[in-house]
């Protein structure tokens, strides 16, 4: 019996049992992989929602504001900063602060004129004409700040949008998301057709000459964004990672690299941190905008030094996030 099993039945039964075992394992991988893929899909969906919020708060995604509800009234459309700057409450508060800033500038000019008239230090003395010219600059500047701020916001948004397009658009103008990108990367060995995977497995005879074994080889003709991953990469209306049936048509759930769970969770944490930074940035820009007339009002005394510091800080807050956008994309 030992001779029969080793030399007669063995070479026949072992390959059959090996193939049966492999098919059983593939079925189990597919069933368990379906559950694992649903978890991966949820993580990728969260990443895409956070990317959407990321774009809104940084100024990449336009928003629409209906002051009197969706049914009527004027509509404000643009980046979130532009919409906030055009809100009636913000504009009314700004003009009140501007009026108070002009009053402060007048009082400081009176003080500067009096100080110039009674100052005996002729070397550091400021002429009355110089104080009055600074007063005119501060008054004009206080009323020009809203237009200047909106202009800088639009320029910043344009530069940011151009930068985002440069690092996230494909050769044919297609646009992917972080979730779809991670899906494609996790599916490099999940296609049903082995020819479309990065790693190919071939069945070869064992060194002893009995039975067969699987040997992995690298597919030299592999294309990451070739079919069937190309449509999933650009989130086609039907072929996208959220459509589980379409994914099952092209990919074996058991073949996905589920270590992308860890990558996805890490990316979610990073994006949440960035979101908190961008929300704080919005409040800081609004605060700097609201108090800008007080910096302009200091011109009669310091020749615009405080205003220059405000301008540098305001521009610095506007361009905050450029690096985050590049790194994310």
PDB file of C-alpha atoms in Angstrom:
ATOM      1  CA  UNK A   1       0.000   0.000   0.000  1.00  0.00           C
ATOM      2  CA  UNK A   2       2.841   2.358   0.803  1.00  0.00           C
ATOM      3  CA  UNK A   3       4.374   1.715  -2.596  1.00  0.00           C
ATOM      4  CA  UNK A   4       1.015   2.240  -4.334  1.00  0.00           C
ATOM      5  CA  UNK A   5       0.314   5.554  -2.543  1.00  0.00           C
ATOM      6  CA  UNK A   6       3.842   6.859  -2.975  1.00  0.00           C
ATOM      7  CA  UNK A   7       4.526   5.979  -6.581  1.00  0.00           C
ATOM      8  CA  UNK A   8       1.106   5.359  -8.192  1.00  0.00           C
ATOM      9  CA  UNK A   9      -1.660   7.290  -6.442  1.00  0.00           C
ATOM     10  CA  UNK A  10       0.542  10.008  -4.946  1.00  0.00           C
ATOM     11  CA  UNK A  11       1.523  11.743  -8.194  1.00  0.00           C
ATOM     12  CA  UNK A  12      -2.161  11.668  -9.225  1.00  0.00           C
ATOM     13  CA  UNK A  13      -3.911  12.597  -5.974  1.00  0.00           C
ATOM     14  CA  UNK A  14      -1.505  15.236  -4.674  1.00  0.00           C
ATOM     15  CA  UNK A  15      -2.062  17.742  -7.539  1.00  0.00           C
ATOM     16  CA  UNK A  16      -5.855  17.183  -7.301  1.00  0.00           C
ATOM     17  CA  UNK A  17      -5.885  17.691  -3.560  1.00  0.00           C
ATOM     18  CA  UNK A  18      -3.582  20.684  -3.922  1.00  0.00           C
ATOM     19  CA  UNK A  19      -5.917  22.308  -6.453  1.00  0.00           C
ATOM     20  CA  UNK A  20      -8.975  21.489  -4.322  1.00  0.00           C
ATOM     21  CA  UNK A  21      -7.294  23.020  -1.292  1.00  0.00           C
ATOM     22  CA  UNK A  22      -6.303  26.091  -3.282  1.00  0.00           C
ATOM     23  CA  UNK A  23      -9.877  26.594  -4.500  1.00  0.00           C
ATOM     24  CA  UNK A  24     -11.191  26.173  -0.969  1.00  0.00           C
ATOM     25  CA  UNK A  25      -8.716  28.778   0.286  1.00  0.00           C
ATOM     26  CA  UNK A  26      -9.664  31.149  -2.562  1.00  0.00           C
ATOM     27  CA  UNK A  27     -13.347  30.860  -1.652  1.00  0.00           C
ATOM     28  CA  UNK A  28     -12.608  31.507   2.012  1.00  0.00           C
ATOM     29  CA  UNK A  29     -10.330  34.432   1.100  1.00  0.00           C
ATOM     30  CA  UNK A  30     -13.123  35.876  -1.035  1.00  0.00           C
ATOM     31  CA  UNK A  31     -15.757  35.528   1.710  1.00  0.00           C
ATOM     32  CA  UNK A  32     -13.579  36.972   4.456  1.00  0.00           C
ATOM     33  CA  UNK A  33     -12.165  39.467   1.991  1.00  0.00           C
ATOM     34  CA  UNK A  34     -15.678  40.787   1.340  1.00  0.00           C
ATOM     35  CA  UNK A  35     -16.005  41.722   5.013  1.00  0.00           C
ATOM     36  CA  UNK A  36     -12.511  43.207   5.108  1.00  0.00           C
ATOM     37  CA  UNK A  37     -13.179  45.156   1.921  1.00  0.00           C
ATOM     38  CA  UNK A  38     -16.318  46.736   3.410  1.00  0.00           C
ATOM     39  CA  UNK A  39     -14.160  48.026   6.262  1.00  0.00           C
ATOM     40  CA  UNK A  40     -11.564  49.284   3.766  1.00  0.00           C
ATOM     41  CA  UNK A  41     -14.321  50.951   1.726  1.00  0.00           C
ATOM     42  CA  UNK A  42     -15.593  52.725   4.833  1.00  0.00           C
ATOM     43  CA  UNK A  43     -12.079  54.018   5.605  1.00  0.00           C
ATOM     44  CA  UNK A  44     -11.633  55.226   2.021  1.00  0.00           C
ATOM     45  CA  UNK A  45     -15.042  56.949   2.113  1.00  0.00           C
ATOM     46  CA  UNK A  46     -14.089  58.785   5.303  1.00  0.00           C
ATOM     47  CA  UNK A  47     -10.840  59.897   3.644  1.00  0.00           C
ATOM     48  CA  UNK A  48     -12.743  61.275   0.641  1.00  0.00           C
ATOM     49  CA  UNK A  49     -15.214  63.141   2.862  1.00  0.00           C
ATOM     50  CA  UNK A  50     -12.325  64.635   4.824  1.00  0.00           C
ATOM     51  CA  UNK A  51     -10.615  65.579   1.557  1.00  0.00           C
ATOM     52  CA  UNK A  52     -13.820  67.375   0.542  1.00  0.00           C
ATOM     53  CA  UNK A  53     -13.864  69.257   3.842  1.00  0.00           C
ATOM     54  CA  UNK A  54     -10.129  69.859   3.444  1.00  0.00           C
ATOM     55  CA  UNK A  55     -10.786  71.524   0.076  1.00  0.00           C
ATOM     56  CA  UNK A  56     -13.635  73.647   1.447  1.00  0.00           C
ATOM     57  CA  UNK A  57     -11.735  75.052   4.423  1.00  0.00           C
ATOM     58  CA  UNK A  58      -8.525  75.710   2.466  1.00  0.00           C
ATOM     59  CA  UNK A  59     -10.400  77.331  -0.437  1.00  0.00           C
ATOM     60  CA  UNK A  60     -10.161  74.692  -3.180  1.00  0.00           C
ATOM     61  CA  UNK A  61     -13.865  73.821  -3.214  1.00  0.00           C
ATOM     62  CA  UNK A  62     -16.393  76.636  -3.900  1.00  0.00           C
ATOM     63  CA  UNK A  63     -19.356  77.027  -1.575  1.00  0.00           C
ATOM     64  CA  UNK A  64     -22.728  78.703  -2.039  1.00  0.00           C
ATOM     65  CA  UNK A  65     -24.414  80.856   0.600  1.00  0.00           C
ATOM     66  CA  UNK A  66     -28.105  81.803   0.542  1.00  0.00           C
ATOM     67  CA  UNK A  67     -28.598  84.757   2.911  1.00  0.00           C
ATOM     68  CA  UNK A  68     -32.399  84.422   2.872  1.00  0.00           C
ATOM     69  CA  UNK A  69     -32.668  80.688   2.420  1.00  0.00           C
ATOM     70  CA  UNK A  70     -32.569  78.523  -0.683  1.00  0.00           C
ATOM     71  CA  UNK A  71     -35.884  79.891  -1.908  1.00  0.00           C
ATOM     72  CA  UNK A  72     -34.861  83.468  -2.550  1.00  0.00           C
ATOM     73  CA  UNK A  73     -32.496  86.318  -1.997  1.00  0.00           C
ATOM     74  CA  UNK A  74     -29.036  87.052  -3.312  1.00  0.00           C
ATOM     75  CA  UNK A  75     -26.620  84.150  -3.651  1.00  0.00           C
ATOM     76  CA  UNK A  76     -22.970  84.411  -2.710  1.00  0.00           C
ATOM     77  CA  UNK A  77     -20.771  81.887  -4.511  1.00  0.00           C
ATOM     78  CA  UNK A  78     -17.017  81.442  -4.125  1.00  0.00           C
ATOM     79  CA  UNK A  79     -14.419  80.192  -1.681  1.00  0.00           C
ATOM     80  CA  UNK A  80     -15.379  79.955   1.982  1.00  0.00           C
ATOM     81  CA  UNK A  81     -13.327  83.034   2.849  1.00  0.00           C
ATOM     82  CA  UNK A  82     -14.985  85.100   0.129  1.00  0.00           C
ATOM     83  CA  UNK A  83     -18.425  84.020   1.321  1.00  0.00           C
ATOM     84  CA  UNK A  84     -17.592  84.890   4.926  1.00  0.00           C
ATOM     85  CA  UNK A  85     -16.206  88.292   3.941  1.00  0.00           C
ATOM     86  CA  UNK A  86     -19.414  89.078   2.007  1.00  0.00           C
ATOM     87  CA  UNK A  87     -21.791  88.206   4.831  1.00  0.00           C
ATOM     88  CA  UNK A  88     -23.849  91.180   6.001  1.00  0.00           C
ATOM     89  CA  UNK A  89     -22.952  90.745   9.666  1.00  0.00           C
ATOM     90  CA  UNK A  90     -19.227  90.744   8.905  1.00  0.00           C
ATOM     91  CA  UNK A  91     -19.475  93.764   6.599  1.00  0.00           C
ATOM     92  CA  UNK A  92     -21.580  95.781   9.062  1.00  0.00           C
ATOM     93  CA  UNK A  93     -19.210  95.012  11.923  1.00  0.00           C
ATOM     94  CA  UNK A  94     -16.224  95.927   9.759  1.00  0.00           C
ATOM     95  CA  UNK A  95     -17.650  99.319   8.788  1.00  0.00           C
ATOM     96  CA  UNK A  96     -18.394 100.106  12.428  1.00  0.00           C
ATOM     97  CA  UNK A  97     -14.788  99.268  13.325  1.00  0.00           C
ATOM     98  CA  UNK A  98     -13.598 101.295  10.321  1.00  0.00           C
ATOM     99  CA  UNK A  99     -15.518 104.359  11.517  1.00  0.00           C
ATOM    100  CA  UNK A 100     -14.048 103.994  14.990  1.00  0.00           C
ATOM    101  CA  UNK A 101     -10.602 103.521  13.452  1.00  0.00           C
ATOM    102  CA  UNK A 102     -10.947 106.749  11.462  1.00  0.00           C
ATOM    103  CA  UNK A 103     -11.922 108.578  14.680  1.00  0.00           C
ATOM    104  CA  UNK A 104      -8.855 107.143  16.399  1.00  0.00           C
ATOM    105  CA  UNK A 105      -6.675 108.227  13.450  1.00  0.00           C
ATOM    106  CA  UNK A 106      -8.053 111.784  13.723  1.00  0.00           C
ATOM    107  CA  UNK A 107      -7.348 111.886  17.454  1.00  0.00           C
ATOM    108  CA  UNK A 108      -3.830 110.565  16.925  1.00  0.00           C
ATOM    109  CA  UNK A 109      -3.281 113.138  14.182  1.00  0.00           C
ATOM    110  CA  UNK A 110      -4.323 115.924  16.563  1.00  0.00           C
ATOM    111  CA  UNK A 111      -1.904 114.527  19.092  1.00  0.00           C
ATOM    112  CA  UNK A 112       0.823 114.298  16.429  1.00  0.00           C
ATOM    113  CA  UNK A 113       0.242 117.888  15.283  1.00  0.00           C
ATOM    114  CA  UNK A 114       0.341 119.166  18.874  1.00  0.00           C
ATOM    115  CA  UNK A 115       3.478 117.158  19.590  1.00  0.00           C
ATOM    116  CA  UNK A 116       5.095 118.490  16.421  1.00  0.00           C
ATOM    117  CA  UNK A 117       4.186 122.075  17.354  1.00  0.00           C
ATOM    118  CA  UNK A 118       5.593 121.871  20.884  1.00  0.00           C
ATOM    119  CA  UNK A 119       8.500 119.512  20.246  1.00  0.00           C
ATOM    120  CA  UNK A 120      11.867 121.229  20.682  1.00  0.00           C
ATOM    121  CA  UNK A 121      13.839 118.289  19.262  1.00  0.00           C
ATOM    122  CA  UNK A 122      14.277 119.632  15.715  1.00  0.00           C
ATOM    123  CA  UNK A 123      16.272 116.627  14.492  1.00  0.00           C
ATOM    124  CA  UNK A 124      13.486 114.084  15.135  1.00  0.00           C
ATOM    125  CA  UNK A 125      10.622 116.499  14.663  1.00  0.00           C
ATOM    126  CA  UNK A 126       7.829 115.476  12.264  1.00  0.00           C
ATOM    127  CA  UNK A 127       6.385 118.334  10.179  1.00  0.00           C
ATOM    128  CA  UNK A 128       2.674 118.989  10.455  1.00  0.00           C
ATOM    129  CA  UNK A 129       2.300 118.328   6.716  1.00  0.00           C
ATOM    130  CA  UNK A 130       3.788 114.856   7.195  1.00  0.00           C
ATOM    131  CA  UNK A 131       1.342 114.048  10.010  1.00  0.00           C
ATOM    132  CA  UNK A 132      -1.592 115.253   7.919  1.00  0.00           C
ATOM    133  CA  UNK A 133      -0.461 113.224   4.885  1.00  0.00           C
ATOM    134  CA  UNK A 134      -0.296 110.104   7.078  1.00  0.00           C
ATOM    135  CA  UNK A 135      -3.817 110.904   8.278  1.00  0.00           C
ATOM    136  CA  UNK A 136      -5.050 110.997   4.676  1.00  0.00           C
ATOM    137  CA  UNK A 137      -3.316 107.677   3.975  1.00  0.00           C
ATOM    138  CA  UNK A 138      -4.907 106.054   7.007  1.00  0.00           C
ATOM    139  CA  UNK A 139      -8.414 107.301   6.111  1.00  0.00           C
ATOM    140  CA  UNK A 140      -8.108 106.189   2.494  1.00  0.00           C
ATOM    141  CA  UNK A 141      -6.472 102.909   3.535  1.00  0.00           C
ATOM    142  CA  UNK A 142      -9.250 102.118   6.009  1.00  0.00           C
ATOM    143  CA  UNK A 143     -11.837 102.256   3.220  1.00  0.00           C
ATOM    144  CA  UNK A 144      -9.637 100.414   0.697  1.00  0.00           C
ATOM    145  CA  UNK A 145      -8.846  97.478   2.985  1.00  0.00           C
ATOM    146  CA  UNK A 146     -12.014  95.457   2.095  1.00  0.00           C
ATOM    147  CA  UNK A 147     -11.207  95.635  -1.623  1.00  0.00           C
ATOM    148  CA  UNK A 148      -7.529  94.886  -1.018  1.00  0.00           C
ATOM    149  CA  UNK A 149      -8.359  91.930   1.254  1.00  0.00           C
ATOM    150  CA  UNK A 150     -10.819  90.437  -1.256  1.00  0.00           C
ATOM    151  CA  UNK A 151      -8.300  90.909  -4.053  1.00  0.00           C
ATOM    152  CA  UNK A 152      -5.598  89.097  -2.064  1.00  0.00           C
ATOM    153  CA  UNK A 153      -8.025  86.291  -1.190  1.00  0.00           C
ATOM    154  CA  UNK A 154      -8.950  85.806  -4.856  1.00  0.00           C
ATOM    155  CA  UNK A 155      -5.288  85.790  -5.899  1.00  0.00           C
ATOM    156  CA  UNK A 156      -4.484  83.300  -3.124  1.00  0.00           C
ATOM    157  CA  UNK A 157      -7.399  81.055  -4.153  1.00  0.00           C
ATOM    158  CA  UNK A 158      -6.343  81.173  -7.819  1.00  0.00           C
ATOM    159  CA  UNK A 159      -2.755  80.241  -7.002  1.00  0.00           C
ATOM    160  CA  UNK A 160      -3.919  77.460  -4.687  1.00  0.00           C
ATOM    161  CA  UNK A 161      -6.336  76.048  -7.280  1.00  0.00           C
ATOM    162  CA  UNK A 162      -3.668  76.129  -9.980  1.00  0.00           C
ATOM    163  CA  UNK A 163      -1.219  74.407  -7.652  1.00  0.00           C
ATOM    164  CA  UNK A 164      -3.783  71.741  -6.792  1.00  0.00           C
ATOM    165  CA  UNK A 165      -4.540  71.114 -10.479  1.00  0.00           C
ATOM    166  CA  UNK A 166      -0.847  70.806 -11.263  1.00  0.00           C
ATOM    167  CA  UNK A 167      -0.282  68.057  -8.687  1.00  0.00           C
ATOM    168  CA  UNK A 168      -3.587  66.153  -8.902  1.00  0.00           C
ATOM    169  CA  UNK A 169      -4.603  66.071 -12.578  1.00  0.00           C
ATOM    170  CA  UNK A 170      -3.652  63.192 -14.844  1.00  0.00           C
ATOM    171  CA  UNK A 171      -2.338  63.350 -18.393  1.00  0.00           C
ATOM    172  CA  UNK A 172      -5.854  63.466 -19.868  1.00  0.00           C
ATOM    173  CA  UNK A 173      -7.322  65.895 -17.358  1.00  0.00           C
ATOM    174  CA  UNK A 174      -8.810  63.228 -15.085  1.00  0.00           C
ATOM    175  CA  UNK A 175      -8.967  63.885 -11.357  1.00  0.00           C
ATOM    176  CA  UNK A 176      -8.720  61.274  -8.649  1.00  0.00           C
ATOM    177  CA  UNK A 177      -9.293  61.379  -4.913  1.00  0.00           C
ATOM    178  CA  UNK A 178      -7.121  60.169  -2.070  1.00  0.00           C
ATOM    179  CA  UNK A 179      -9.591  57.336  -1.459  1.00  0.00           C
ATOM    180  CA  UNK A 180      -9.573  56.124  -5.069  1.00  0.00           C
ATOM    181  CA  UNK A 181      -5.778  56.377  -5.161  1.00  0.00           C
ATOM    182  CA  UNK A 182      -5.434  54.163  -2.076  1.00  0.00           C
ATOM    183  CA  UNK A 183      -7.942  51.739  -3.604  1.00  0.00           C
ATOM    184  CA  UNK A 184      -5.822  51.383  -6.747  1.00  0.00           C
ATOM    185  CA  UNK A 185      -2.644  50.877  -4.717  1.00  0.00           C
ATOM    186  CA  UNK A 186      -4.262  48.222  -2.534  1.00  0.00           C
ATOM    187  CA  UNK A 187      -5.553  46.308  -5.596  1.00  0.00           C
ATOM    188  CA  UNK A 188      -2.286  45.701  -7.430  1.00  0.00           C
ATOM    189  CA  UNK A 189      -2.624  41.931  -6.856  1.00  0.00           C
ATOM    190  CA  UNK A 190      -6.413  41.636  -6.595  1.00  0.00           C
ATOM    191  CA  UNK A 191      -7.575  41.443 -10.233  1.00  0.00           C
ATOM    192  CA  UNK A 192      -9.272  38.218 -11.267  1.00  0.00           C
ATOM    193  CA  UNK A 193      -7.140  38.131 -14.392  1.00  0.00           C
ATOM    194  CA  UNK A 194      -3.599  37.250 -13.207  1.00  0.00           C
ATOM    195  CA  UNK A 195      -2.126  39.069 -16.227  1.00  0.00           C
ATOM    196  CA  UNK A 196      -3.378  42.376 -14.783  1.00  0.00           C
ATOM    197  CA  UNK A 197      -1.633  41.955 -11.423  1.00  0.00           C
ATOM    198  CA  UNK A 198       1.810  43.039 -10.320  1.00  0.00           C
ATOM    199  CA  UNK A 199       2.664  39.612  -8.915  1.00  0.00           C
ATOM    200  CA  UNK A 200       1.994  36.584 -11.091  1.00  0.00           C
ATOM    201  CA  UNK A 201       1.829  33.033  -9.796  1.00  0.00           C
ATOM    202  CA  UNK A 202       2.755  30.042 -11.930  1.00  0.00           C
ATOM    203  CA  UNK A 203       2.414  26.383 -11.116  1.00  0.00           C
ATOM    204  CA  UNK A 204       5.704  24.503 -11.440  1.00  0.00           C
ATOM    205  CA  UNK A 205       6.900  21.005 -10.661  1.00  0.00           C
ATOM    206  CA  UNK A 206       8.571  20.555  -7.289  1.00  0.00           C
ATOM    207  CA  UNK A 207      12.288  19.891  -7.115  1.00  0.00           C
ATOM    208  CA  UNK A 208      11.617  16.319  -6.050  1.00  0.00           C
ATOM    209  CA  UNK A 209       9.526  15.749  -9.144  1.00  0.00           C
ATOM    210  CA  UNK A 210       6.360  14.864  -7.213  1.00  0.00           C
ATOM    211  CA  UNK A 211       3.420  17.280  -7.229  1.00  0.00           C
ATOM    212  CA  UNK A 212       3.242  20.921  -8.152  1.00  0.00           C
ATOM    213  CA  UNK A 213       3.987  24.187  -6.356  1.00  0.00           C
ATOM    214  CA  UNK A 214       3.134  27.867  -6.888  1.00  0.00           C
ATOM    215  CA  UNK A 215       5.977  30.253  -7.677  1.00  0.00           C
ATOM    216  CA  UNK A 216       5.574  34.055  -7.618  1.00  0.00           C
ATOM    217  CA  UNK A 217       6.963  36.205 -10.420  1.00  0.00           C
ATOM    218  CA  UNK A 218       6.869  39.949 -11.068  1.00  0.00           C
ATOM    219  CA  UNK A 219       4.760  41.045 -14.021  1.00  0.00           C
ATOM    220  CA  UNK A 220       7.076  43.221 -16.114  1.00  0.00           C
ATOM    221  CA  UNK A 221       4.149  44.457 -18.242  1.00  0.00           C
ATOM    222  CA  UNK A 222       2.116  45.632 -15.251  1.00  0.00           C
ATOM    223  CA  UNK A 223       0.416  49.049 -15.626  1.00  0.00           C
ATOM    224  CA  UNK A 224      -0.844  50.587 -12.407  1.00  0.00           C
ATOM    225  CA  UNK A 225      -3.420  52.800 -14.150  1.00  0.00           C
ATOM    226  CA  UNK A 226      -4.276  50.375 -16.909  1.00  0.00           C
ATOM    227  CA  UNK A 227      -7.538  48.443 -17.184  1.00  0.00           C
ATOM    228  CA  UNK A 228      -9.463  47.700 -15.023  1.00  0.00           C
ATOM    229  CA  UNK A 229      -8.011  50.162 -12.471  1.00  0.00           C
ATOM    230  CA  UNK A 230      -8.136  53.244 -14.731  1.00  0.00           C
ATOM    231  CA  UNK A 231     -11.863  53.893 -14.265  1.00  0.00           C
ATOM    232  CA  UNK A 232     -11.707  53.222 -10.541  1.00  0.00           C
ATOM    233  CA  UNK A 233      -8.843  55.696 -10.243  1.00  0.00           C
ATOM    234  CA  UNK A 234     -10.891  58.582 -11.668  1.00  0.00           C
ATOM    235  CA  UNK A 235     -14.116  57.567  -9.851  1.00  0.00           C
ATOM    236  CA  UNK A 236     -16.182  56.657 -12.877  1.00  0.00           C
ATOM    237  CA  UNK A 237     -19.940  56.958 -12.346  1.00  0.00           C
ATOM    238  CA  UNK A 238     -20.325  53.158 -12.348  1.00  0.00           C
ATOM    239  CA  UNK A 239     -16.798  51.859 -11.799  1.00  0.00           C
ATOM    240  CA  UNK A 240     -15.752  53.225  -8.417  1.00  0.00           C
ATOM    241  CA  UNK A 241     -14.663  51.664  -5.166  1.00  0.00           C
ATOM    242  CA  UNK A 242     -18.034  52.414  -3.499  1.00  0.00           C
ATOM    243  CA  UNK A 243     -19.822  50.123  -5.968  1.00  0.00           C
ATOM    244  CA  UNK A 244     -19.107  46.756  -4.357  1.00  0.00           C
ATOM    245  CA  UNK A 245     -20.717  44.740  -7.164  1.00  0.00           C
ATOM    246  CA  UNK A 246     -18.537  46.417  -9.780  1.00  0.00           C
ATOM    247  CA  UNK A 247     -15.454  45.833  -7.653  1.00  0.00           C
ATOM    248  CA  UNK A 248     -16.378  42.140  -7.296  1.00  0.00           C
ATOM    249  CA  UNK A 249     -16.684  41.910 -11.089  1.00  0.00           C
ATOM    250  CA  UNK A 250     -13.039  42.868 -11.621  1.00  0.00           C
ATOM    251  CA  UNK A 251     -11.301  42.099  -8.333  1.00  0.00           C
ATOM    252  CA  UNK A 252     -10.988  39.282  -5.834  1.00  0.00           C
ATOM    253  CA  UNK A 253     -11.677  40.720  -2.383  1.00  0.00           C
ATOM    254  CA  UNK A 254      -9.212  38.284  -0.865  1.00  0.00           C
ATOM    255  CA  UNK A 255      -6.435  39.719  -2.995  1.00  0.00           C
ATOM    256  CA  UNK A 256      -6.563  43.277  -1.605  1.00  0.00           C
ATOM    257  CA  UNK A 257      -3.706  44.492   0.528  1.00  0.00           C
ATOM    258  CA  UNK A 258      -5.497  45.281   3.767  1.00  0.00           C
ATOM    259  CA  UNK A 259      -2.448  46.887   5.349  1.00  0.00           C
ATOM    260  CA  UNK A 260      -3.917  49.990   3.715  1.00  0.00           C
ATOM    261  CA  UNK A 261      -6.264  50.038   6.706  1.00  0.00           C
ATOM    262  CA  UNK A 262      -3.316  51.361   8.708  1.00  0.00           C
ATOM    263  CA  UNK A 263      -2.329  53.832   5.979  1.00  0.00           C
ATOM    264  CA  UNK A 264      -5.922  55.052   5.691  1.00  0.00           C
ATOM    265  CA  UNK A 265      -6.344  55.520   9.455  1.00  0.00           C
ATOM    266  CA  UNK A 266      -3.037  57.398   9.643  1.00  0.00           C
ATOM    267  CA  UNK A 267      -4.146  59.620   6.760  1.00  0.00           C
ATOM    268  CA  UNK A 268      -7.467  60.318   8.513  1.00  0.00           C
ATOM    269  CA  UNK A 269      -5.609  61.459  11.647  1.00  0.00           C
ATOM    270  CA  UNK A 270      -3.321  63.719   9.610  1.00  0.00           C
ATOM    271  CA  UNK A 271      -6.234  65.262   7.708  1.00  0.00           C
ATOM    272  CA  UNK A 272      -8.171  65.897  10.922  1.00  0.00           C
ATOM    273  CA  UNK A 273      -5.153  67.751  12.304  1.00  0.00           C
ATOM    274  CA  UNK A 274      -4.965  69.795   9.106  1.00  0.00           C
ATOM    275  CA  UNK A 275      -8.690  70.570   9.307  1.00  0.00           C
ATOM    276  CA  UNK A 276      -8.330  71.973  12.818  1.00  0.00           C
ATOM    277  CA  UNK A 277      -5.416  74.079  11.567  1.00  0.00           C
ATOM    278  CA  UNK A 278      -7.459  75.437   8.650  1.00  0.00           C
ATOM    279  CA  UNK A 279     -10.486  76.190  10.845  1.00  0.00           C
ATOM    280  CA  UNK A 280      -8.225  78.161  13.187  1.00  0.00           C
ATOM    281  CA  UNK A 281      -6.744  79.878  10.128  1.00  0.00           C
ATOM    282  CA  UNK A 282     -10.212  81.053   9.066  1.00  0.00           C
ATOM    283  CA  UNK A 283     -10.889  82.645  12.436  1.00  0.00           C
ATOM    284  CA  UNK A 284      -7.442  84.253  12.482  1.00  0.00           C
ATOM    285  CA  UNK A 285      -7.902  85.763   9.010  1.00  0.00           C
ATOM    286  CA  UNK A 286     -11.361  87.068   9.939  1.00  0.00           C
ATOM    287  CA  UNK A 287     -10.005  88.555  13.180  1.00  0.00           C
ATOM    288  CA  UNK A 288      -7.098  90.220  11.367  1.00  0.00           C
ATOM    289  CA  UNK A 289      -9.517  91.602   8.800  1.00  0.00           C
ATOM    290  CA  UNK A 290     -11.891  92.971  11.437  1.00  0.00           C
ATOM    291  CA  UNK A 291      -9.198  94.798  13.414  1.00  0.00           C
ATOM    292  CA  UNK A 292      -7.277  96.067  10.353  1.00  0.00           C
ATOM    293  CA  UNK A 293      -8.647  99.660  10.677  1.00  0.00           C
ATOM    294  CA  UNK A 294      -6.917  99.985  14.051  1.00  0.00           C
ATOM    295  CA  UNK A 295      -3.543  99.184  12.468  1.00  0.00           C
ATOM    296  CA  UNK A 296      -4.235 101.723   9.719  1.00  0.00           C
ATOM    297  CA  UNK A 297      -5.207 104.290  12.374  1.00  0.00           C
ATOM    298  CA  UNK A 298      -1.672 104.145  13.791  1.00  0.00           C
ATOM    299  CA  UNK A 299      -0.152 105.660  10.613  1.00  0.00           C
ATOM    300  CA  UNK A 300      -0.028 109.271  11.918  1.00  0.00           C
ATOM    301  CA  UNK A 301       2.253 108.116  14.751  1.00  0.00           C
ATOM    302  CA  UNK A 302       4.441 105.319  13.316  1.00  0.00           C
ATOM    303  CA  UNK A 303       4.379 106.046   9.529  1.00  0.00           C
ATOM    304  CA  UNK A 304       2.671 102.737   8.792  1.00  0.00           C
ATOM    305  CA  UNK A 305       5.016 100.340  10.639  1.00  0.00           C
ATOM    306  CA  UNK A 306       2.155  98.584  12.453  1.00  0.00           C
ATOM    307  CA  UNK A 307       0.211  98.334   9.209  1.00  0.00           C
ATOM    308  CA  UNK A 308       3.196  96.672   7.508  1.00  0.00           C
ATOM    309  CA  UNK A 309       3.312  94.085  10.301  1.00  0.00           C
ATOM    310  CA  UNK A 310      -0.427  93.479   9.912  1.00  0.00           C
ATOM    311  CA  UNK A 311      -0.057  93.095   6.133  1.00  0.00           C
ATOM    312  CA  UNK A 312       2.753  90.536   6.508  1.00  0.00           C
ATOM    313  CA  UNK A 313       0.776  88.539   9.075  1.00  0.00           C
ATOM    314  CA  UNK A 314      -2.403  88.666   6.952  1.00  0.00           C
ATOM    315  CA  UNK A 315      -0.589  87.421   3.843  1.00  0.00           C
ATOM    316  CA  UNK A 316       1.163  84.731   5.867  1.00  0.00           C
ATOM    317  CA  UNK A 317      -2.183  83.384   7.067  1.00  0.00           C
ATOM    318  CA  UNK A 318      -3.581  83.459   3.524  1.00  0.00           C
ATOM    319  CA  UNK A 319      -0.837  81.278   2.056  1.00  0.00           C
ATOM    320  CA  UNK A 320      -0.831  78.876   5.016  1.00  0.00           C
ATOM    321  CA  UNK A 321      -1.741  75.443   3.746  1.00  0.00           C
ATOM    322  CA  UNK A 322       0.011  75.503   0.372  1.00  0.00           C
ATOM    323  CA  UNK A 323       2.550  72.974   1.612  1.00  0.00           C
ATOM    324  CA  UNK A 324      -0.192  70.777   3.087  1.00  0.00           C
ATOM    325  CA  UNK A 325      -2.018  70.692  -0.247  1.00  0.00           C
ATOM    326  CA  UNK A 326       1.130  69.650  -2.141  1.00  0.00           C
ATOM    327  CA  UNK A 327       2.044  66.952   0.391  1.00  0.00           C
ATOM    328  CA  UNK A 328      -1.506  65.564   0.500  1.00  0.00           C
ATOM    329  CA  UNK A 329      -1.842  65.357  -3.287  1.00  0.00           C
TER     330      UNK A 329
END
